[in-house]
Coordinates of C-alpha atoms in Angstrom, one line a residue:
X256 CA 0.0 0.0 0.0
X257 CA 2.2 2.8 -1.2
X258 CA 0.0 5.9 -0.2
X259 CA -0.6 6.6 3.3
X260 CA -4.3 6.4 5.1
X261 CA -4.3 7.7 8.9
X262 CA -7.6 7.3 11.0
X263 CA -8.4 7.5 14.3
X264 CA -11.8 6.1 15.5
X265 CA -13.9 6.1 19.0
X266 CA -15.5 2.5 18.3
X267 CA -18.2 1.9 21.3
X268 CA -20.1 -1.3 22.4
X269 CA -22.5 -1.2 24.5
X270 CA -23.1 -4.5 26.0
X271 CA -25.3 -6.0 28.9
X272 CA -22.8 -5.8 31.5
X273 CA -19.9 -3.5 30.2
X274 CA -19.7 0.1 27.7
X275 CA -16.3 -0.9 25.9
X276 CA -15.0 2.7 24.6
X277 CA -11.7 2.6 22.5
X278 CA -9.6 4.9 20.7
X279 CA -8.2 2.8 17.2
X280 CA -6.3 3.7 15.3
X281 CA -5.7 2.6 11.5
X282 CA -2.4 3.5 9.8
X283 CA -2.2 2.2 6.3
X284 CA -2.7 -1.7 6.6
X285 CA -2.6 -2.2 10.4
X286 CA -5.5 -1.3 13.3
X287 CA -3.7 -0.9 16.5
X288 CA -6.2 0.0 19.8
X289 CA -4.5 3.0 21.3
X290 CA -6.5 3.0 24.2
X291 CA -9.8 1.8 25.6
X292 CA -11.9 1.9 28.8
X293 CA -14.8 -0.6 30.2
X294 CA -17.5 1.1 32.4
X295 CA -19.5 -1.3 33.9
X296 CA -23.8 -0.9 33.5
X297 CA -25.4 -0.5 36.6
X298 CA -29.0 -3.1 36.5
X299 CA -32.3 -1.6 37.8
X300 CA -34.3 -4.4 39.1
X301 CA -37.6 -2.6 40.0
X302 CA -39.7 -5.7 40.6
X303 CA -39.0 -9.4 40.6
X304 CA -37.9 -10.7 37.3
X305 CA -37.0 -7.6 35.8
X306 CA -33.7 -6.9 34.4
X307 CA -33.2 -3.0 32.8
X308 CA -30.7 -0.2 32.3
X309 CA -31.7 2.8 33.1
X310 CA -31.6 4.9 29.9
X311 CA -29.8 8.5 31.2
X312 CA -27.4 6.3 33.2
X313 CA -25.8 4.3 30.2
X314 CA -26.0 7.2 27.9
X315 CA -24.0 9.6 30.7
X316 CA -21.5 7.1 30.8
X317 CA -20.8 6.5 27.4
X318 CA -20.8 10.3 27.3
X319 CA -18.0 10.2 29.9
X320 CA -16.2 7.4 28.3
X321 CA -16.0 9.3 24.9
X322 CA -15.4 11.9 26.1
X323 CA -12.4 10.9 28.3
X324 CA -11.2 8.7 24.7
X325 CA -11.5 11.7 22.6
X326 CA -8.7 13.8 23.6
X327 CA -7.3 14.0 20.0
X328 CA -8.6 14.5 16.5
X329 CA -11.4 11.6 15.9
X330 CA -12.0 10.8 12.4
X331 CA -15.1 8.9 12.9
X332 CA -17.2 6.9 15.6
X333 CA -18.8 3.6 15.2
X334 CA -21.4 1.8 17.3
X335 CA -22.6 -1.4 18.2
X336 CA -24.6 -2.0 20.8
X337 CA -26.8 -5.4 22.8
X338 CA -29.7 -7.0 21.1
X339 CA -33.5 -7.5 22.2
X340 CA -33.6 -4.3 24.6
X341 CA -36.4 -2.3 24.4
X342 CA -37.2 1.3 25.1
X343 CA -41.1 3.5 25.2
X344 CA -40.9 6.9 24.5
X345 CA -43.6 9.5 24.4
X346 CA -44.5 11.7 21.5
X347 CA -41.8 14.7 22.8
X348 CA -39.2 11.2 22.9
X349 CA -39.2 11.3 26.6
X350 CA -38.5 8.1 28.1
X351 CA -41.5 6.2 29.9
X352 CA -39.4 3.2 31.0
X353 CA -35.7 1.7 31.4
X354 CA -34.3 -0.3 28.7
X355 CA -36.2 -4.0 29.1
X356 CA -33.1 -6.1 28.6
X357 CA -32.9 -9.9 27.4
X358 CA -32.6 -10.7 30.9
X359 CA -35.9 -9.5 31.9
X360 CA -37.8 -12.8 32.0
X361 CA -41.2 -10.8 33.2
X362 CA -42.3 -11.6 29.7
X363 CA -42.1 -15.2 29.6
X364 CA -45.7 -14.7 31.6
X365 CA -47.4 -13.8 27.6
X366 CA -45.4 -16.7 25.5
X367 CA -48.8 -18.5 25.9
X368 CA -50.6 -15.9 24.3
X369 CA -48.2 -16.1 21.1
X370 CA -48.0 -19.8 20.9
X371 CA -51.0 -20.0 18.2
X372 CA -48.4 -17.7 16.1
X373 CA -45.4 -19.2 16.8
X374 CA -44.7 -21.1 13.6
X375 CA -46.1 -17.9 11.2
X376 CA -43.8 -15.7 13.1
X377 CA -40.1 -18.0 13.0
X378 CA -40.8 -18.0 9.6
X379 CA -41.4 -14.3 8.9
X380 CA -39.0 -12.7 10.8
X381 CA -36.5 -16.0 11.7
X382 CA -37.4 -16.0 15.6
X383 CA -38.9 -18.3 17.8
X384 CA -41.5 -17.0 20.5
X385 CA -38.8 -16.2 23.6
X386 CA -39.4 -13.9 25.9
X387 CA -36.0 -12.3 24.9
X388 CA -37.3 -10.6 21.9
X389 CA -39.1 -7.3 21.6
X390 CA -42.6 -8.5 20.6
X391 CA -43.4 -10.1 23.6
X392 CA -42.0 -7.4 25.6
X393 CA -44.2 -5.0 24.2
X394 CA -47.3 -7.4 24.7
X395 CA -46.1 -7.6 28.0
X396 CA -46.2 -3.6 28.8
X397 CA -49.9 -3.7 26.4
X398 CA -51.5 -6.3 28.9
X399 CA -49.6 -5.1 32.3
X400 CA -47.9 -1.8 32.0
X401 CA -51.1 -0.1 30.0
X402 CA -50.3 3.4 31.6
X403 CA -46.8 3.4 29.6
X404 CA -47.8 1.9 26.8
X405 CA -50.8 3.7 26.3
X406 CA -48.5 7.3 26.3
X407 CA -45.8 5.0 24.0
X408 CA -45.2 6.6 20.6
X409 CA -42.1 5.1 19.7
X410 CA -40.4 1.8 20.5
X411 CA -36.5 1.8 20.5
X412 CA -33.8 -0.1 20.3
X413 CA -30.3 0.2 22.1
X414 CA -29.0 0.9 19.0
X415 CA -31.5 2.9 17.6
X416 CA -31.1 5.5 21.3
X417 CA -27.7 5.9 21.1
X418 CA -27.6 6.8 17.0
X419 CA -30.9 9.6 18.0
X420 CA -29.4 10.8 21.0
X421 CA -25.7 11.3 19.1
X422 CA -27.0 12.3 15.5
X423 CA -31.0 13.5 16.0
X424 CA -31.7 11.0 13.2
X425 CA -34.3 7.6 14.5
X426 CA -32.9 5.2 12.3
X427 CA -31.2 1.6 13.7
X428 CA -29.7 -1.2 11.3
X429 CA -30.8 -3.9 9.9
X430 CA -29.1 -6.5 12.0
X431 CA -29.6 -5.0 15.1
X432 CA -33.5 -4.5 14.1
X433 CA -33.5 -8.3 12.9
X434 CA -32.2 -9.7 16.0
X435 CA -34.1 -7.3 18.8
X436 CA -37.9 -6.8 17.7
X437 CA -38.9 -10.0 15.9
X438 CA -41.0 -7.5 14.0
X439 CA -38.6 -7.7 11.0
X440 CA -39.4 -9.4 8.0
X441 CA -36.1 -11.6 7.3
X442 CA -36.5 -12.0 4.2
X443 CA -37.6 -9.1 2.6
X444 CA -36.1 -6.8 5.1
X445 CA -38.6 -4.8 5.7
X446 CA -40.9 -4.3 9.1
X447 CA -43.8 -7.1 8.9
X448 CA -47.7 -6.2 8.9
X449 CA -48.6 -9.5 10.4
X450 CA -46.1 -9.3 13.4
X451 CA -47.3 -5.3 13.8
X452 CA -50.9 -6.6 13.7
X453 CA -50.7 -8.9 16.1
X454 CA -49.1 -6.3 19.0
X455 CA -51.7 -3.5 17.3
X456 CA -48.7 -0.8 16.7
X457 CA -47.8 1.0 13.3
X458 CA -44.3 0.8 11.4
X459 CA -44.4 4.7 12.4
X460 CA -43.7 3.9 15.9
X461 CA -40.6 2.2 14.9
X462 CA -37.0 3.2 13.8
X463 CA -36.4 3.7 10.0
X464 CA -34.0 0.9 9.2
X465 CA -30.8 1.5 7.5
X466 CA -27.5 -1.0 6.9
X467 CA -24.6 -0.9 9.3
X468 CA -22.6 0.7 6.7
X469 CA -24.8 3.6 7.3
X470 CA -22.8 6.9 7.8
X471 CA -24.7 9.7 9.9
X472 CA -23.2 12.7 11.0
X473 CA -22.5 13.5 14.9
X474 CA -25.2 16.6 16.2
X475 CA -23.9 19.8 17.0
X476 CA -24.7 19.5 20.9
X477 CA -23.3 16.0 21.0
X478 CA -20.1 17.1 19.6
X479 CA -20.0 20.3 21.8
X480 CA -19.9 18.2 24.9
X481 CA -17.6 15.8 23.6
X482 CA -14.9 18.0 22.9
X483 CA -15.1 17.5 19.4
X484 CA -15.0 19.1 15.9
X485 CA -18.9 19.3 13.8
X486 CA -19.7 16.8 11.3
X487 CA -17.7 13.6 12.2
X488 CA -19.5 11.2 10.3
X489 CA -20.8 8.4 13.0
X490 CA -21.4 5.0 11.4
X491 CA -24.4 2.7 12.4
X492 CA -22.5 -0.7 12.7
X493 CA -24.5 -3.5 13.6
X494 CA -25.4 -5.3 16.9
X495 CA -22.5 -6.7 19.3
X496 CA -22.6 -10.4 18.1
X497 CA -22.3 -9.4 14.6
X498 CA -20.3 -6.9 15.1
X499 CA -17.8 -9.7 16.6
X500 CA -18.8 -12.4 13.7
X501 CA -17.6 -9.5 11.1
X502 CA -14.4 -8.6 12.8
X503 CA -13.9 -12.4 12.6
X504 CA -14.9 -13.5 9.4
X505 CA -15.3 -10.0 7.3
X506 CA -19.0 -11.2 6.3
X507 CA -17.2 -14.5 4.0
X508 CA -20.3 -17.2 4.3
X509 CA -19.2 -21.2 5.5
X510 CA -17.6 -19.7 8.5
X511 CA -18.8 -20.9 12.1
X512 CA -18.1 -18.2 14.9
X513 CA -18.7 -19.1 18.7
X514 CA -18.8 -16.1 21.2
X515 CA -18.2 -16.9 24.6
X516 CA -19.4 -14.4 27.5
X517 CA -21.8 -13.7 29.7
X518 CA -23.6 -15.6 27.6
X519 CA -22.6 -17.4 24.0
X520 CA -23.5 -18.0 20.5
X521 CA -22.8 -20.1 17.7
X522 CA -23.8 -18.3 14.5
X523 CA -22.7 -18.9 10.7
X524 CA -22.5 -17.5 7.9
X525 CA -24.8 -17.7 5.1
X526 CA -26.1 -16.0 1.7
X527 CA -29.5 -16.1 2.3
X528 CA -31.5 -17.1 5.4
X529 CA -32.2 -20.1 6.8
X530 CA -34.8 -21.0 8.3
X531 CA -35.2 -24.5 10.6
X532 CA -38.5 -27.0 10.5
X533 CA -41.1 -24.3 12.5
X534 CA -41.7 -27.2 14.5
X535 CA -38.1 -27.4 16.2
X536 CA -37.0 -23.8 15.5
X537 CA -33.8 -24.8 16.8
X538 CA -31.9 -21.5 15.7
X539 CA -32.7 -18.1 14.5
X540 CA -31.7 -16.3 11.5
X541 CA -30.2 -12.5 11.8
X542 CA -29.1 -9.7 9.1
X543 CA -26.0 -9.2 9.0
X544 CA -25.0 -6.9 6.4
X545 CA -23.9 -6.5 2.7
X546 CA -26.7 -9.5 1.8
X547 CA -25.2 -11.9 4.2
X548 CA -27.2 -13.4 7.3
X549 CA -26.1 -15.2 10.1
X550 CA -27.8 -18.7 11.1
X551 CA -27.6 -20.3 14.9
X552 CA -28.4 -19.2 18.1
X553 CA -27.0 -18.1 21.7
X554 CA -27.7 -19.3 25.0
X555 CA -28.6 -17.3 27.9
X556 CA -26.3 -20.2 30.2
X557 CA -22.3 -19.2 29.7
X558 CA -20.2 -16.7 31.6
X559 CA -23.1 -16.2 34.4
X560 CA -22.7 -19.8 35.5
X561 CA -19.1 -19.5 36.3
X562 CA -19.9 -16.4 38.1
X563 CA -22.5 -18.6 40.5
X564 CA -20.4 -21.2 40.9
X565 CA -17.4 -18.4 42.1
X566 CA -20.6 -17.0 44.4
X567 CA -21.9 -20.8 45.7
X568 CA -18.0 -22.0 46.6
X569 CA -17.7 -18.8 48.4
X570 CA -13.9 -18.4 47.1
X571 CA -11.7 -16.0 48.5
X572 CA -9.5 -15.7 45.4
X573 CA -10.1 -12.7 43.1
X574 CA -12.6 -13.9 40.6
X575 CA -9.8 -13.3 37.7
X576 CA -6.9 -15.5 39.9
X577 CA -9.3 -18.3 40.5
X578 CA -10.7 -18.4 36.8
X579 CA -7.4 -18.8 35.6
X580 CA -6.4 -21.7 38.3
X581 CA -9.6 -23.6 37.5
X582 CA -9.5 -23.6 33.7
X583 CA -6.3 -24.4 34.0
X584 CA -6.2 -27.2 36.0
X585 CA -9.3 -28.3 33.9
X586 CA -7.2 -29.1 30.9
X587 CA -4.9 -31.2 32.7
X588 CA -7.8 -33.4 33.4
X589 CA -10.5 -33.6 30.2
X590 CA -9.5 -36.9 29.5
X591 CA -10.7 -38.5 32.7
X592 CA -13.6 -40.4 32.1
X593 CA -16.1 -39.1 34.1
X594 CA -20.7 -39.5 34.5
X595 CA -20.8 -35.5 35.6
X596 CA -23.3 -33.7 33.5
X597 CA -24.6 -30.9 34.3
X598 CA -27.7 -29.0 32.6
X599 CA -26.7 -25.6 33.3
X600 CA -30.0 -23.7 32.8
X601 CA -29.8 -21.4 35.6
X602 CA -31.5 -18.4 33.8
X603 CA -34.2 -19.1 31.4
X604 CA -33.0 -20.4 28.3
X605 CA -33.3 -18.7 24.9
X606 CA -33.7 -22.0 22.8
X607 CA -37.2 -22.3 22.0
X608 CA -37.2 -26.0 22.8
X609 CA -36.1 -25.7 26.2
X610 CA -38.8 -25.1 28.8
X611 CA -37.8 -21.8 30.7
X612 CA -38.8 -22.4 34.5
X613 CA -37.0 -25.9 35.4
X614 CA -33.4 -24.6 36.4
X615 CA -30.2 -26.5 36.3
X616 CA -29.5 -29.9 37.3
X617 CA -26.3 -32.1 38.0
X618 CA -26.0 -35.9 37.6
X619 CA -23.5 -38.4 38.8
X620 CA -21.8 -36.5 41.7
X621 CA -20.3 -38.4 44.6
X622 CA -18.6 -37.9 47.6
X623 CA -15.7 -38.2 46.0
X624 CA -16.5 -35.6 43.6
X625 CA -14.6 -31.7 44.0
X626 CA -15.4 -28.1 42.9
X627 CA -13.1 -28.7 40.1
X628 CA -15.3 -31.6 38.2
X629 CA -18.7 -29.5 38.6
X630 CA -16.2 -26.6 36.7
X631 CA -15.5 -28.5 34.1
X632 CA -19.1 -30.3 33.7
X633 CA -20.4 -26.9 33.7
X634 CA -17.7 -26.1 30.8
X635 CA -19.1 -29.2 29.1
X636 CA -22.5 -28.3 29.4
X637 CA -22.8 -24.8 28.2
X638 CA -21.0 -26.2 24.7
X639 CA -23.6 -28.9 24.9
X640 CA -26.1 -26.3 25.3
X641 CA -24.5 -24.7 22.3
X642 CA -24.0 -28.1 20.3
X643 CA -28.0 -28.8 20.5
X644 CA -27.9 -25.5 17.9
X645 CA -25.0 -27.2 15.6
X646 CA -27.5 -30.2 15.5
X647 CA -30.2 -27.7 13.9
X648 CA -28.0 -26.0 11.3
X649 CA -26.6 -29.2 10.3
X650 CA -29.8 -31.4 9.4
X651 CA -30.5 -27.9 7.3
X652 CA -27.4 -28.5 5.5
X653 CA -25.6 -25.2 6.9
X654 CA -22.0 -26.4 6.2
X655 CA -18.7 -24.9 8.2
X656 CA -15.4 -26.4 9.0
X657 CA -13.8 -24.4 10.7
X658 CA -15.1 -22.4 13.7
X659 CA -13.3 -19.5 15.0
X660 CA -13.8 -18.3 18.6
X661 CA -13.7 -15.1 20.7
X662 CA -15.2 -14.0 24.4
X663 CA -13.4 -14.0 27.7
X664 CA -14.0 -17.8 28.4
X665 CA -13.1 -18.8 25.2
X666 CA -9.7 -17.5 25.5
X667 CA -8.2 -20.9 28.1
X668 CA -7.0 -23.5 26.1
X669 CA -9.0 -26.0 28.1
X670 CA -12.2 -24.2 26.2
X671 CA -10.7 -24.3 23.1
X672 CA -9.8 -27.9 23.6
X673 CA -13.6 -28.8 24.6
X674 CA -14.7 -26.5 21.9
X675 CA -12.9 -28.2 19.4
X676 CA -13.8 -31.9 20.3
X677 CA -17.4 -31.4 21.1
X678 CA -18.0 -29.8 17.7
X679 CA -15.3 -32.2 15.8
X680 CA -14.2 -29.3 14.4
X681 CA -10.8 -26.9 13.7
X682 CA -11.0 -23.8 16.5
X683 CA -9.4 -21.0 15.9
X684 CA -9.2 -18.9 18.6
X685 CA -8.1 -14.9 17.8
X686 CA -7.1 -13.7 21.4
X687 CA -7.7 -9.9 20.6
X688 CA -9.5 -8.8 23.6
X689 CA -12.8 -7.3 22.7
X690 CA -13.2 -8.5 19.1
X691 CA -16.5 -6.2 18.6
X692 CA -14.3 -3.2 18.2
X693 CA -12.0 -4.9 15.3
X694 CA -16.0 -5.7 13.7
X695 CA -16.3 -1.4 14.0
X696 CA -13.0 -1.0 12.7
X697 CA -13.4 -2.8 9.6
X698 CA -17.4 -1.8 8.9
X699 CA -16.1 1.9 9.2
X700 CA -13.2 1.8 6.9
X701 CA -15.8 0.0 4.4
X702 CA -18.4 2.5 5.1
X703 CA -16.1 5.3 4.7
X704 CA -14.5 4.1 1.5
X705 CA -10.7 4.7 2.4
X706 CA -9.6 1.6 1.7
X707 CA -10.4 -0.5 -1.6
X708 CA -12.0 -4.5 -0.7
X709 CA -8.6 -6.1 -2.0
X710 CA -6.9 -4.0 0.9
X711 CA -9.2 -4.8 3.5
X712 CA -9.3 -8.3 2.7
X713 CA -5.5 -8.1 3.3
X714 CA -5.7 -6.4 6.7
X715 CA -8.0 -9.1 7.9
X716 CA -6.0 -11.8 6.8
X717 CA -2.8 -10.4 8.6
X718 CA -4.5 -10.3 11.7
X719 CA -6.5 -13.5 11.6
X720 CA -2.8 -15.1 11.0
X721 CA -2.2 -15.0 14.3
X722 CA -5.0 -17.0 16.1
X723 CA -4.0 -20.0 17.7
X724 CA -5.5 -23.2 16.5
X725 CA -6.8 -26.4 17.7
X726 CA -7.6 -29.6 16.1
X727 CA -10.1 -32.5 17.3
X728 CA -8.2 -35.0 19.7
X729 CA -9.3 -38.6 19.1
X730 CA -9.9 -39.7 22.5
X731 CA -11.6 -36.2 23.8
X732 CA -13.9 -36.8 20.8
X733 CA -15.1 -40.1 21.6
X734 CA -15.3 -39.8 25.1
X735 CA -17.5 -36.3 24.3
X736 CA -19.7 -38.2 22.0
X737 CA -20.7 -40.5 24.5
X738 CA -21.1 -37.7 26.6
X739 CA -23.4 -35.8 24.7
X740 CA -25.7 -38.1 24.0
X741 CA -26.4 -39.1 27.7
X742 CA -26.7 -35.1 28.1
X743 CA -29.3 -35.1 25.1
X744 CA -31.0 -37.9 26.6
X745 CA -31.7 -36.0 29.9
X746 CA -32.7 -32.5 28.0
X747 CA -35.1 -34.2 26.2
X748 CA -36.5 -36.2 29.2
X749 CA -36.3 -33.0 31.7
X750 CA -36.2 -30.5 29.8
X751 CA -37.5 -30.2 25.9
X752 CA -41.0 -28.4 25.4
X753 CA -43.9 -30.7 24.3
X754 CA -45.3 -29.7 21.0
X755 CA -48.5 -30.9 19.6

């Protein structure tokens, strides 16, 4: 690359638990972070079950974050931001609520109500009936919260907050839209009568929906208080997951990508979407961008079930110091033959098969048995968990050799190792922390045009040259496939949703 191409760009993802602010910079063919902070989202939980962010809280600390990032020329700022949170404004766009998070399981009280609908809906919009997504939330709100929702004039997104509140224009993308409301029509891409019908609100009341190449440009007020000059063009991006799958696979389809964090994900891929027999709907099917979708699912069961386990043993380690001793000494000891399972469905699951009120259970403990063992049958279980969704895309002929992996858990060896023998499967594990901001990185420069396809192609390829691979072991994957299918046999005993 003989001419030289200097950016600097405030790329921000807004997640469940963390805001993850940094300051990257590109210089010709290489993206260095410069700096980056992680602020940590304080949860409102106003009544039992509910789970929410309280809108002026996360937007005054990403405004602090920026702002404390941005103490140099910024070329451009990029968002991406959680899925299936949900936001009532009035007519003046005052909020009337928090954000409703996917952790808010109040709505799992209305699934009932939607069950009728369920198959007309996956295959509209690609989404089961969960109480995750927006539609039920907003049902929820229509049949309990009727004072709000009466006043409601508008419906937002995360994403589609922060791009109003930074650049006065209601617009989200297309993946993030796809992924939140189940209101979006996935193949057509457009916002569905029958699923607006059914909840009785008008397209009107929704953001307009754009791609995540989408370039905006920052508000005059917005860039007084951040220090910085008028008119830096902010792009849309697209939600956190596929911000992370595009920072990992630049959109190319046949790729698998697992995300391992609070909670985790297994998406792929494709060039058109896929949709599973409506009576398993055993993944969904996002946007992603540029024509390409993404096929799989995530699981609600991943990072959180360390954190209770850290809680239940009591340990008087810091939580980092103890992580690292127990997945380490984990690795040392997968090939034990061991009858451990554990279901770990502490929270209620996202996978529409899985009923959402039974909580998690263990099998085959013994005196003998030490903190260690339930660790790593907890590992085992949340890529079980994960596998049941491999088992969907598979029998739909959704083909992927190769699975590359990112997320704090996914970065010990031991995971990689039971990642890689579960699935049968190459891992490649890219251990740049906080992948979602590569995903900005890269849709920016596209969006922006400074660098041709051929040149970004090449970037990507020098950085995805350094993940550390690892290959299927022959007595891991035997010993896992007997595994799995006793762990099968008691989710679909215990567990698995009757359908008629």
């Amino acid at each position: 690359m003989s001419r030289c191409i200097a950016l600097n760009i405030i790329s921000i993802d807004v997640g469940t638990t963390n805001i993850k602010v940094a300051r990257v910079n590109v210089l010709d063919d290489s993206i260095k972070i410069e700096k980056q902070t992680n602020v940590k989202v304080p949860v409102e939980k106003p009544e039992r079950k509910a789970y929410e962010h309280n809108p002026y809280t996360l937007l005054n600390l990403l405004v602090k974050a920026v702002r404390h990032l941005a103490n140099k020329e910024i070329d451009a700022l990029a968002f991406t931001t959680y899925l299936f949170g949900i936001l009532y404004l009035d007519k003046n766009m005052k909020p009337l609520s928090n954000i409703v998070t996917w952790l808010d399981e109040r709505p799992t009280e209305i699934l009932h109500i939607l069950k009728p609908y369920a198959k007309e809906l996956y295959q509209r919009t690609g989404c089961p009936v969960l109480h995750i997504y927006g539609l039920p939330k907003i049902l929820w709100f229509k049949r309990y919260r009727k004072e709000i929702f009466n006043k409601t004039k508008y419906f937002l997104d995360a994403k589609s907050l922060l791009m109003y509140t930074f650049t006065k224009e209601l617009v989200s993308d297309l993946s993030t839209v796809s992924g939140t409301y189940q209101l979006l029509n996935i193949r057509v891409l457009k916002w569905d009568d029958f699923a607006l019908n059914l909840i009785g609100i008008e397209e009107n009341q929704l953001p307009q929906t754009v791609e995540g190449t989408y370039v905006a440009t920052m508000g005059r007020e917005m860039s007084r208080q951040l220090g910085l000059s008028e008119g830096i063009p902010v792009i849309t991006g697209v939600y956190d997951g596929g911000s992370m799958i595009y920072g990992l696979t630049l959109g190319k389809s046949g790729l698998g990508v697992v995300n391992m964090g609070t909670s985790a994900m297994l998406r792929v891929v494709t060039n058109f979407p896929v949709i599973d027999n409506p009576n398993l709907m055993r993944f969904q099917t996002y946007y992603l961008t540029g024509k390409k979708w993404v096929s799989g699912g995530g699981i609600s069961n991943a990072g959180v079930v360390f954190e209770f386990l850290y809680k239940l043993f009591s340990v008087k380690q810091s939580k980092n110091e103890f992580f690292r001793s127990v997945f380490g000494g984990m690795e040392a000891c997968l090939r034990e033959r061991s009858k451990l399972l554990f279901i770990p469905i502490l929270y209620a699951e996202r996978l529409p098969f899985i009923s959402a009120t039974m909580g998690g259970t263990i099998t085959g403990l013994t005196p003998e048995t030490n903190y260690l063992e339930i660790f790593r049958a907890a590992a085992e279980g949340i890529v079980f968990l994960l596998k049941t969704i491999d088992d969907g895309l598979t029998e739909n002929e959704v083909k992927y050799y190769e699975i590359t992996a990112g997320g704090k858990i996914a970065q010990y060896p031991s995971m990689q190792k039971i990642l890689a023998n579960i699935f049968n499967k190459k891992i490649a594990y890219c251990g740049i922390p906080d992948i979602s901001h590569l995903g900005n990185t890269l849709i920016t420069i596209k969006s922006l045009k400074t660098h041709s396809s051929k040149e970004i192609h090449e970037i990507h390829r020098k950085i995805m040259s350094a993940c550390i691979k690892t290959k299927p072991d022959p007595v891991l994957l035997k010993k896992y496939v007997n595994l799995y299918s006793h762990f099968k046999h008691i989710l679909e005993k215990l567990y698995y949703v009757k359908t008629e």
